[in-house]
Coordinates of C-alpha atoms in Angstrom, one line a residue:
M1 CA 28.9 -0.4 -8.2
E2 CA 28.5 3.4 -8.2
E3 CA 31.1 3.7 -5.5
T4 CA 33.6 1.5 -7.4
L5 CA 33.2 3.5 -10.6
S6 CA 33.3 6.9 -8.8
L7 CA 36.5 5.9 -7.0
A8 CA 38.1 4.8 -10.3
I9 CA 37.1 8.1 -12.0
R10 CA 38.4 10.1 -9.0
N11 CA 41.8 8.3 -9.1
A12 CA 42.0 8.9 -12.8
L13 CA 41.4 12.6 -12.4
D14 CA 44.0 12.7 -9.6
S15 CA 46.6 11.2 -12.0
M16 CA 45.6 13.8 -14.6
G17 CA 46.1 16.7 -12.2
A18 CA 42.4 17.5 -11.6
S19 CA 42.0 16.3 -8.0
E20 CA 39.4 18.7 -6.8
V21 CA 37.1 18.6 -9.8
P22 CA 33.5 17.6 -9.0
F23 CA 31.8 15.3 -11.5
V24 CA 28.6 13.4 -12.0
L25 CA 28.1 9.7 -12.6
E26 CA 24.7 8.9 -14.0
W27 CA 22.7 6.5 -16.1
P28 CA 22.4 7.2 -19.8
A29 CA 18.9 7.8 -21.0
D30 CA 19.5 5.3 -23.8
L31 CA 20.6 1.8 -22.7
A32 CA 22.6 1.6 -25.9
H33 CA 25.0 4.1 -24.5
G34 CA 26.1 1.7 -21.7
D35 CA 25.3 1.3 -18.0
F36 CA 26.9 4.5 -16.7
A37 CA 28.1 7.8 -18.1
T38 CA 30.2 10.6 -16.5
N39 CA 30.8 14.2 -17.3
A40 CA 34.2 14.2 -15.6
A41 CA 36.1 15.2 -18.8
L42 CA 33.8 18.2 -19.3
A43 CA 34.1 19.1 -15.6
A44 CA 37.9 19.0 -15.7
S45 CA 38.4 20.9 -19.0
K46 CA 38.6 24.4 -17.4
S47 CA 40.9 23.2 -14.6
L48 CA 43.2 21.4 -17.1
G49 CA 42.9 24.0 -19.8
R50 CA 42.4 21.3 -22.4
N51 CA 39.7 20.2 -24.9
P52 CA 37.1 18.1 -23.1
R53 CA 37.1 15.5 -25.9
D54 CA 40.8 15.0 -25.5
I55 CA 40.4 14.6 -21.8
A56 CA 37.6 12.1 -22.3
D57 CA 39.9 10.0 -24.6
E58 CA 42.6 10.0 -21.9
L59 CA 40.2 9.3 -19.1
A60 CA 38.6 6.4 -21.0
T61 CA 42.1 4.8 -21.5
L62 CA 42.9 5.1 -17.8
L63 CA 39.5 3.7 -16.8
R64 CA 39.9 0.7 -19.1
E65 CA 43.0 -0.3 -17.2
S66 CA 41.6 0.3 -13.7
L67 CA 38.2 -1.3 -14.4
A68 CA 39.6 -4.4 -16.2
G69 CA 37.2 -7.2 -15.3
V70 CA 34.5 -4.8 -14.3
A71 CA 33.9 -2.8 -17.5
A72 CA 33.4 -4.5 -20.8
S73 CA 33.9 -1.2 -22.6
V74 CA 34.8 2.4 -21.7
E75 CA 34.3 4.9 -24.6
A76 CA 34.6 8.6 -25.0
A77 CA 31.4 10.1 -26.5
G78 CA 30.1 13.4 -27.7
P79 CA 31.8 16.6 -26.6
G80 CA 33.4 15.0 -23.5
F81 CA 31.4 12.3 -21.9
V82 CA 32.6 8.8 -21.0
N83 CA 30.3 5.8 -21.3
I84 CA 30.9 2.7 -19.3
T85 CA 29.4 -0.7 -20.0
L86 CA 29.8 -3.5 -17.4
T87 CA 30.9 -7.0 -18.2
R88 CA 28.4 -9.8 -18.6
A89 CA 29.7 -11.5 -15.4
V90 CA 29.4 -8.4 -13.3
V91 CA 25.8 -7.8 -14.4
A92 CA 24.9 -11.5 -13.8
E93 CA 26.4 -11.2 -10.3
A94 CA 24.2 -8.2 -9.5
I95 CA 21.1 -9.9 -10.7
A96 CA 21.9 -13.0 -8.6
D97 CA 22.5 -10.7 -5.7
A98 CA 19.0 -9.2 -6.1
V99 CA 17.5 -12.7 -5.9
A100 CA 19.6 -13.7 -2.9
K101 CA 18.8 -10.6 -0.9
G102 CA 15.1 -10.8 -1.5
A103 CA 13.3 -8.4 0.8
D104 CA 16.7 -6.7 1.6
W105 CA 17.4 -5.9 -2.0
G106 CA 17.6 -2.1 -2.3
K107 CA 18.0 -1.4 1.4
G108 CA 20.7 1.0 2.6
T109 CA 22.2 2.4 5.8
V110 CA 22.8 6.1 5.1
R111 CA 20.1 7.0 7.7
A112 CA 21.1 4.3 10.3
G113 CA 20.8 5.6 13.8
E114 CA 18.6 8.6 12.9
R115 CA 15.3 9.3 14.7
V116 CA 12.9 11.1 12.4
A117 CA 9.3 12.4 12.9
F118 CA 7.0 12.4 9.9
E119 CA 3.8 14.3 10.2
Y120 CA 1.2 13.8 7.5
S121 CA -2.5 13.5 6.6
C122 CA -3.7 15.7 9.5
P123 CA -7.4 15.6 8.9
N124 CA -9.4 18.0 11.2
P125 CA -11.9 16.5 13.6
F126 CA -15.5 17.6 13.0
K127 CA -15.1 17.2 9.3
E128 CA -14.9 14.1 7.1
M129 CA -11.5 13.4 5.7
H130 CA -11.3 14.9 2.3
I131 CA -9.1 13.9 -0.7
G132 CA -6.4 16.5 0.2
H133 CA -5.7 14.8 3.5
M134 CA -5.8 11.4 1.8
M135 CA -3.2 12.7 -0.7
G136 CA -1.0 13.8 2.2
A137 CA -1.4 10.4 3.8
V138 CA -0.2 8.7 0.6
I139 CA 2.8 11.0 0.1
G140 CA 3.7 10.9 3.8
E141 CA 3.6 7.2 4.1
A142 CA 5.7 6.6 1.0
A143 CA 8.2 9.3 2.1
S144 CA 8.4 7.6 5.5
R145 CA 9.1 4.3 3.9
V146 CA 12.0 5.5 1.7
L147 CA 13.6 6.9 4.8
E148 CA 13.1 3.7 6.7
N149 CA 14.6 1.8 3.8
Q150 CA 17.8 3.6 4.5
G151 CA 17.9 2.7 8.1
A152 CA 16.0 5.6 9.8
R153 CA 13.7 5.1 12.8
V154 CA 10.6 6.9 11.5
L155 CA 8.0 7.9 14.0
R156 CA 4.8 8.8 12.3
D157 CA 2.5 11.4 13.7
T158 CA -0.7 13.1 12.6
Y159 CA -2.0 16.4 14.0
G160 CA -5.6 17.4 14.0
G161 CA -7.3 20.8 14.6
D162 CA -9.6 19.9 17.4
V163 CA -10.1 23.5 18.5
G164 CA -10.6 26.7 16.6
P165 CA -13.3 28.3 14.6
H166 CA -14.2 25.3 12.5
V167 CA -14.8 23.2 15.7
A168 CA -16.9 26.0 17.2
K169 CA -19.0 26.1 14.0
A170 CA -19.7 22.3 14.2
L171 CA -20.5 22.5 18.0
W172 CA -22.8 25.4 17.4
A173 CA -24.8 23.5 14.8
L174 CA -24.9 20.4 16.9
R175 CA -26.4 22.4 19.7
R176 CA -29.0 23.9 17.4
K177 CA -29.9 20.4 16.4
G178 CA -30.1 19.2 19.9
I179 CA -27.3 16.6 19.4
A180 CA -25.3 16.3 22.7
I181 CA -23.6 13.1 21.7
P182 CA -22.7 12.8 18.0
T183 CA -22.3 9.2 16.8
T184 CA -21.2 9.4 13.1
V185 CA -18.7 11.4 11.2
K186 CA -21.4 12.5 8.7
E187 CA -23.4 14.0 11.6
V188 CA -20.4 16.2 12.7
G189 CA -19.5 16.9 9.1
D190 CA -23.0 18.1 8.2
A191 CA -23.0 20.2 11.4
Y192 CA -19.7 21.9 10.4
A193 CA -21.1 22.7 6.9
Q194 CA -24.3 24.2 8.5
G195 CA -22.2 26.2 11.0
A196 CA -19.9 27.5 8.3
R197 CA -22.8 28.8 6.2
A198 CA -24.4 30.4 9.2
Y199 CA -21.1 32.1 10.2
E200 CA -21.0 33.7 6.7
E201 CA -24.6 34.6 6.4
S202 CA -25.7 35.8 9.9
E203 CA -24.0 38.3 12.2
E204 CA -25.9 36.9 15.1
S205 CA -24.7 33.4 14.4
K206 CA -21.2 34.6 13.9
T207 CA -21.1 36.3 17.3
E208 CA -22.5 33.1 18.9
I209 CA -19.9 30.9 17.2
D210 CA -17.0 33.2 18.2
L211 CA -18.2 33.2 21.8
L212 CA -18.5 29.4 21.7
N213 CA -14.9 29.2 20.4
T214 CA -13.7 31.3 23.3
M215 CA -15.7 29.2 25.7
L216 CA -14.1 26.0 24.5
Y217 CA -10.6 27.4 24.9
A218 CA -11.4 28.6 28.4
A219 CA -13.0 25.3 29.4
L220 CA -10.0 23.3 28.1
A221 CA -7.6 25.5 30.1
K222 CA -9.4 24.8 33.4
E223 CA -9.3 21.8 35.7
D224 CA -12.5 19.8 35.7
Q225 CA -13.6 21.0 39.2
E226 CA -13.3 24.6 38.0
R227 CA -15.7 24.1 35.0
D228 CA -19.4 24.9 35.2
E229 CA -22.2 22.7 33.9
E230 CA -22.3 24.3 30.5
E231 CA -18.6 23.9 30.0
R232 CA -18.8 20.2 31.0
A233 CA -21.6 19.6 28.5
L234 CA -19.7 21.4 25.8
L235 CA -16.6 19.3 26.4
E236 CA -18.7 16.1 26.4
T237 CA -20.0 16.9 22.9
W238 CA -16.6 18.0 21.8
R239 CA -14.9 14.7 23.0
H240 CA -17.5 12.5 21.2
G241 CA -17.3 14.6 18.0
R242 CA -13.5 14.2 18.0
G243 CA -13.8 10.5 18.8
V244 CA -16.1 9.6 15.9
S245 CA -14.0 11.7 13.5
L246 CA -10.8 9.9 14.5
D247 CA -12.5 6.5 14.2
A248 CA -13.6 7.3 10.6
D249 CA -10.1 8.6 9.8
R250 CA -8.6 5.3 11.0
V251 CA -10.8 3.4 8.6
I252 CA -9.3 5.3 5.7
W253 CA -5.7 5.0 7.1
D254 CA -6.1 1.3 7.3
L255 CA -7.2 1.1 3.7
L256 CA -4.2 3.2 2.7
G257 CA -1.9 1.0 4.7
T258 CA -0.7 3.6 7.2
S259 CA -0.9 3.9 11.0
F260 CA 0.5 6.5 13.4
D261 CA 2.7 6.2 16.4
Y262 CA 1.3 9.5 17.7
V263 CA -2.0 11.2 17.2
L264 CA -1.6 14.8 18.3
H265 CA -4.2 17.5 18.7
E266 CA -4.3 21.3 18.7
S267 CA -5.9 21.2 22.1
E268 CA -2.6 19.8 23.4
T269 CA -0.5 22.5 21.8
T270 CA -2.7 25.5 22.5
Q271 CA -1.5 26.4 26.0
I272 CA 2.1 25.5 25.2
G273 CA 2.2 27.7 22.1
K274 CA 0.5 30.6 23.9
E275 CA 3.1 30.5 26.7
I276 CA 6.0 30.3 24.3
V277 CA 4.7 33.2 22.3
L278 CA 4.1 35.4 25.3
D279 CA 7.6 34.6 26.6
A280 CA 9.1 35.4 23.1
L281 CA 7.0 38.6 23.1
A282 CA 8.8 39.7 26.3
R283 CA 12.1 39.0 24.5
G284 CA 11.2 41.1 21.4
V285 CA 10.6 38.3 19.0
F286 CA 6.9 39.3 18.7
V287 CA 5.2 42.7 19.0
E288 CA 1.7 43.8 20.1
S289 CA -0.6 45.4 17.5
E290 CA -4.1 46.5 18.3
G291 CA -4.4 43.9 21.2
A292 CA -3.0 41.1 19.1
V293 CA 0.5 39.6 19.2
I294 CA 2.1 39.5 15.7
Y295 CA 5.3 38.4 14.1
E296 CA 6.7 41.1 11.8
G297 CA 7.9 38.9 8.9
E298 CA 9.0 41.9 6.8
K299 CA 12.3 41.9 8.7
K300 CA 13.0 38.6 6.9
G301 CA 11.4 39.5 3.7
L302 CA 8.1 37.7 4.6
H303 CA 4.7 38.9 5.5
T304 CA 3.3 39.6 9.0
L305 CA 1.1 37.0 10.7
V306 CA -1.0 37.1 13.9
F307 CA 0.1 34.5 16.6
L308 CA -2.3 35.6 19.3
T309 CA -5.6 37.2 18.5
S310 CA -7.0 40.3 20.4
R311 CA -9.1 37.8 22.4
G312 CA -5.9 36.1 23.5
N313 CA -6.6 32.9 21.4
P314 CA -3.6 31.3 19.7
T315 CA -3.7 31.1 15.9
Y316 CA -2.5 28.1 13.8
E317 CA 1.0 29.6 13.8
A318 CA 1.2 29.7 17.7
K319 CA -0.2 26.2 17.9
D320 CA 2.5 25.0 15.5
I321 CA 5.1 26.6 17.7
G322 CA 3.7 24.6 20.6
L323 CA 3.6 21.5 18.5
A324 CA 7.3 21.7 17.6
F325 CA 8.2 21.8 21.3
L326 CA 5.6 19.1 22.1
K327 CA 7.1 16.7 19.5
E328 CA 10.6 17.2 20.9
E329 CA 9.3 16.3 24.4
R330 CA 7.0 13.5 23.5
I331 CA 8.6 11.9 20.4
G332 CA 12.2 13.2 20.6
P333 CA 15.0 13.5 20.7
L334 CA 14.8 13.9 16.9
D335 CA 17.3 14.3 14.2
S336 CA 14.7 15.6 11.7
S337 CA 11.1 16.5 11.7
Y338 CA 9.2 16.5 8.4
I339 CA 5.7 18.0 7.9
V340 CA 3.6 17.2 4.8
T341 CA 0.8 19.6 4.0
A342 CA -0.9 21.1 1.0
A343 CA 1.2 23.7 -0.9
E344 CA -1.4 26.4 -0.1
Q345 CA 0.1 26.4 3.4
K346 CA 3.6 27.3 2.3
G347 CA 3.2 30.9 3.4
H348 CA 2.1 29.9 6.8
F349 CA 5.0 27.5 7.2
T350 CA 7.5 30.0 6.0
V351 CA 6.5 32.5 8.6
F352 CA 6.1 29.9 11.4
L353 CA 9.6 28.5 10.7
A354 CA 11.1 32.0 10.7
A355 CA 9.5 32.7 14.1
L356 CA 10.6 29.3 15.4
E357 CA 14.2 30.1 14.2
D358 CA 14.1 33.2 16.4
I359 CA 12.8 31.3 19.4
A360 CA 14.6 27.9 19.1
P361 CA 17.2 27.9 16.2
E362 CA 18.1 24.2 16.6
L363 CA 14.5 23.1 16.6
A364 CA 13.8 25.2 13.5
Q365 CA 16.8 23.8 11.6
K366 CA 15.6 20.2 12.0
T367 CA 12.0 21.0 11.0
K368 CA 11.3 20.8 7.3
H369 CA 8.1 21.4 5.3
I370 CA 7.1 19.2 2.4
P371 CA 4.3 20.8 0.3
H372 CA 2.2 18.9 -2.1
G373 CA -0.3 20.1 -4.7
L374 CA -4.0 19.6 -4.9
L375 CA -5.9 16.5 -6.0
R376 CA -8.5 17.6 -8.5
L377 CA -11.3 15.7 -10.0
T378 CA -13.0 16.7 -13.3
S379 CA -15.3 19.0 -11.3
G380 CA -12.3 20.8 -9.7
K381 CA -11.6 21.6 -6.1
M382 CA -14.6 21.6 -3.8
S383 CA -15.1 23.4 -0.6
S384 CA -16.2 21.8 2.7
R385 CA -17.8 25.1 3.6
E386 CA -20.4 24.4 1.0
G387 CA -21.0 20.9 2.2
N388 CA -20.0 19.2 -1.0
V389 CA -16.5 18.3 -0.2
V390 CA -15.1 15.3 -2.0
T391 CA -14.3 12.9 0.8
A392 CA -11.6 10.3 0.8
A393 CA -14.1 7.6 1.6
A394 CA -16.3 8.6 -1.4
L395 CA -13.3 8.5 -3.8
I396 CA -12.0 5.2 -2.6
E397 CA -15.4 3.6 -2.7
E398 CA -15.9 4.9 -6.3
V399 CA -12.6 3.4 -7.5
I400 CA -13.2 0.1 -5.7
A401 CA -16.6 -0.1 -7.4
K402 CA -15.0 0.4 -10.8
A403 CA -12.3 -2.1 -10.0
S404 CA -14.9 -4.6 -9.0
E405 CA -16.4 -4.5 -12.5
K406 CA -13.3 -6.3 -13.7
N407 CA -12.7 -8.5 -10.7
E408 CA -15.6 -9.5 -8.3
D409 CA -13.2 -10.5 -5.5
L410 CA -13.5 -7.5 -3.1
L411 CA -10.0 -8.0 -1.6
I412 CA -8.4 -7.9 -5.1
A413 CA -10.6 -5.0 -6.2
T414 CA -9.6 -3.1 -3.1
A415 CA -5.9 -3.8 -3.6
V416 CA -6.1 -2.7 -7.3
A417 CA -8.1 0.4 -6.4
I418 CA -5.7 1.5 -3.6
G419 CA -2.8 0.9 -6.0
A420 CA -4.5 2.9 -8.7
I421 CA -5.1 5.9 -6.4
K422 CA -1.6 5.8 -4.9
Y423 CA 0.1 5.6 -8.2
M424 CA -1.6 8.6 -9.6
I425 CA -0.5 10.6 -6.5
L426 CA 3.0 9.3 -6.4
R427 CA 4.0 9.3 -10.1
Q428 CA 5.1 13.0 -10.0
A429 CA 7.0 15.2 -7.5
P430 CA 4.8 16.3 -4.6
G431 CA 4.6 20.0 -5.5
G432 CA 2.3 19.8 -8.5
D433 CA -1.5 19.4 -8.8
I434 CA -3.0 16.1 -9.9
V435 CA -6.1 15.6 -12.0
F436 CA -7.5 12.3 -11.0
D437 CA -9.5 10.2 -13.5
S438 CA -10.7 6.9 -12.1
E439 CA -10.9 5.2 -15.6
T440 CA -7.4 6.1 -16.5
S441 CA -6.1 5.1 -13.1
L442 CA -7.3 1.5 -13.5
S443 CA -5.9 1.0 -17.0
L444 CA -3.6 -2.0 -17.6
D445 CA -2.0 -0.4 -20.6
G446 CA 0.7 1.5 -18.7
D447 CA 1.3 4.5 -16.5
S448 CA -0.9 3.1 -13.7
G449 CA -0.8 1.2 -10.5
P450 CA -2.6 -1.8 -11.9
Y451 CA -0.1 -1.9 -14.7
L452 CA 2.7 -2.4 -12.2
Q453 CA 0.7 -4.9 -10.1
Y454 CA -0.2 -6.9 -13.2
A455 CA 3.4 -7.1 -14.4
L456 CA 4.5 -8.4 -11.0
V457 CA 1.6 -10.9 -10.7
R458 CA 2.5 -12.3 -14.2
A459 CA 6.2 -12.6 -13.4
K460 CA 5.5 -14.5 -10.2
S461 CA 3.2 -16.8 -12.1
I462 CA 5.8 -17.6 -14.6
A463 CA 8.4 -18.4 -12.0
A464 CA 5.9 -20.6 -10.1
Q465 CA 4.9 -22.6 -13.2
S466 CA 8.4 -23.6 -14.3
D467 CA 9.9 -27.0 -13.4
V468 CA 13.5 -25.8 -14.1
P469 CA 15.4 -24.6 -11.1
A470 CA 16.7 -21.0 -11.5
S471 CA 20.4 -20.9 -12.0
A472 CA 23.2 -18.6 -13.2
H473 CA 25.4 -21.5 -14.2
E474 CA 25.0 -20.9 -18.0
L475 CA 24.7 -17.3 -19.1
P476 CA 23.6 -15.9 -22.5
D477 CA 26.4 -13.9 -24.2
T478 CA 24.4 -10.7 -24.3
T479 CA 23.1 -8.7 -21.3
Y480 CA 19.3 -8.2 -21.4
D481 CA 18.2 -4.6 -21.1
I482 CA 16.0 -5.5 -18.2
E483 CA 19.1 -6.6 -16.2
R484 CA 20.6 -3.2 -16.6
L485 CA 17.5 -1.5 -15.3
L486 CA 17.2 -4.0 -12.4
M487 CA 20.8 -3.1 -11.3
R488 CA 19.7 0.5 -10.7
F489 CA 17.2 -0.2 -8.0
P490 CA 19.4 0.3 -4.9
E491 CA 20.6 3.7 -6.2
V492 CA 17.0 4.7 -7.1
A493 CA 16.0 3.9 -3.6
R494 CA 18.9 5.9 -2.2
K495 CA 18.1 8.9 -4.3
A496 CA 14.5 8.8 -3.3
E497 CA 15.6 9.0 0.3
A498 CA 18.1 11.8 -0.4
L499 CA 15.6 14.0 -2.2
I500 CA 12.5 12.8 -0.1
A501 CA 11.1 11.9 -3.6
P502 CA 9.0 8.7 -3.7
H503 CA 8.1 9.6 -7.3
A504 CA 11.6 8.6 -8.4
V505 CA 10.7 5.0 -7.4
T506 CA 7.3 5.2 -9.2
Q507 CA 8.9 6.4 -12.4
Y508 CA 11.6 3.8 -12.2
L509 CA 9.1 0.9 -11.6
T510 CA 7.0 2.1 -14.5
M511 CA 10.0 1.9 -16.8
L512 CA 11.0 -1.4 -15.4
A513 CA 7.5 -2.9 -15.8
S514 CA 7.5 -1.8 -19.5
E515 CA 10.9 -3.4 -20.0
W516 CA 9.7 -6.6 -18.4
N517 CA 6.8 -6.7 -20.7
S518 CA 9.2 -6.4 -23.7
F519 CA 11.4 -9.0 -22.3
Y520 CA 8.5 -11.4 -21.8
A521 CA 7.2 -10.7 -25.3
N522 CA 10.6 -11.1 -27.0
E523 CA 12.2 -13.9 -25.0
R524 CA 10.7 -17.3 -24.5
I525 CA 11.2 -17.9 -20.8
R526 CA 9.6 -21.3 -20.0
G527 CA 10.9 -23.9 -22.3
G528 CA 13.2 -21.5 -24.1
E529 CA 17.0 -21.2 -24.3
Y530 CA 18.7 -20.2 -21.1
E531 CA 15.5 -20.8 -19.2
A532 CA 17.3 -21.3 -15.9
Y533 CA 19.0 -17.9 -16.1
K534 CA 15.9 -16.2 -17.4
L535 CA 14.2 -17.4 -14.2
I536 CA 17.0 -15.7 -12.2
V537 CA 16.1 -12.5 -14.1
A538 CA 12.4 -13.0 -13.4
G539 CA 13.2 -13.6 -9.7
A540 CA 15.2 -10.3 -9.6
F541 CA 12.3 -8.5 -11.3
V542 CA 9.9 -9.9 -8.7
A543 CA 12.2 -8.9 -5.8
T544 CA 12.6 -5.4 -7.2
M545 CA 9.0 -4.8 -7.9
E546 CA 7.8 -6.2 -4.6
N547 CA 10.3 -4.0 -2.7
G548 CA 9.7 -1.0 -4.9
L549 CA 5.9 -1.2 -4.5
G550 CA 6.5 -1.8 -0.8
L551 CA 8.3 1.6 -0.6
L552 CA 5.3 3.2 -2.3
G553 CA 2.8 1.4 0.0
I554 CA 1.1 -0.1 -3.1
P555 CA -0.4 -3.5 -2.2
V556 CA 0.4 -6.5 -4.3
P557 CA -2.6 -8.8 -5.0
E558 CA -2.0 -12.5 -5.4
R559 CA -3.8 -12.6 -8.7
M560 CA -5.6 -10.2 -11.1

């Protein structure tokens, strides 16, 4: 419908002598103002040298003619807007189309044929997954789904830091405890916390951990026959620690409804990144400084970062260079590569992408960083260095326990809890911080995941209990407000993809659920007038909510 209206507006502007004028077609904030509004008259006023209200009057007249049978009314409004209200028949046709398409309602093709990599969550082995990585998983999965909904082939990957100082700290502590084969994620997490404290408090421990870090890099760079007994033992502990960490991460990912096509590790990118940086050093992209290899970001208005330390070890930035090339080789060819991380890493990604642009411009152009804020509890952000990090598992368990107080069925309580957590993360744009309150998140009074789930469950129940077959044979004279909102879903889904903005879907579904509750309260559905058509509306609501919640990865319980 948006295309039909946009074409009619463009043709009208052409006939008025304003062919190149850009305009906006949008939904009015108030449904009383119609189904669509355009600023075309305001946009054309400068080009035509006329009063925008006069242009709006003329534009409205032209559109009434060209949209006969489509628009019930076209009216000039305000200083130069034009409001368009669709006919009853057109609206009813769109509602019936939603029911007929079912699971395909809201899907598009603008990304058809594209291959897209989406990197998110990225918990580090040797630590328990914390709520920040859970937040990234929720955002990344939803963003992946809105791209898939428009036809993209999305390849999900997660990237963990299985080498580096934090790993050396955990391995050092495991050695001190005499643990050669760690078996639980808590065991390696506690070891990391102990090693991190020791690194800060003891120069001797700091030296030992730094040497262990260098030893791990060296051992990984060798063939097995070249390694000595100590290196083999170190790698055995390292492999088991990484394995139990990944197993624990998969439990959380399963609960969140996400899985990855590729699980990548820093140990795979270390040598690649180092070689690329050294090659770029020879070409003048990097420079040496006090034994380290650095990128002088000042030449692009950025800050300087180290890519290879004075010990020759690659930093996060060098490993990300290697990762970009590894993805293209292992996952590619790619049209786009998105990376979801906390906003506190924006500085790192800005410099990394600047360096990558100097090394491989095409690769840098297709790589895009999506930063998100922090997930804070009432106690604020916690640090894993202190050993009191808020883990994803702990938060999920807490919310499930609270949901179980209202419903003893564990499957339903889990679905409600996951919906509550995801909604709180996805209701706003990714950049801002979120304060999470478990009580508010489970409310059924609005602005929550359970509120959306309950509205859908109730609508499905109503449709299932009616003996009257749904039909659009007999229509009420007046269009229900909920119908006007339902019609917007395909465009909401498209805009969510265009902006990589799952929160647009969340906000729309919240408004839609509220309107459904008003419709249910004010209109007798079962046994009332126009019951058959109201069941069509209910079916369209069910299809829209199911598909919308599916885009967000919010589960739909059978009952609540």
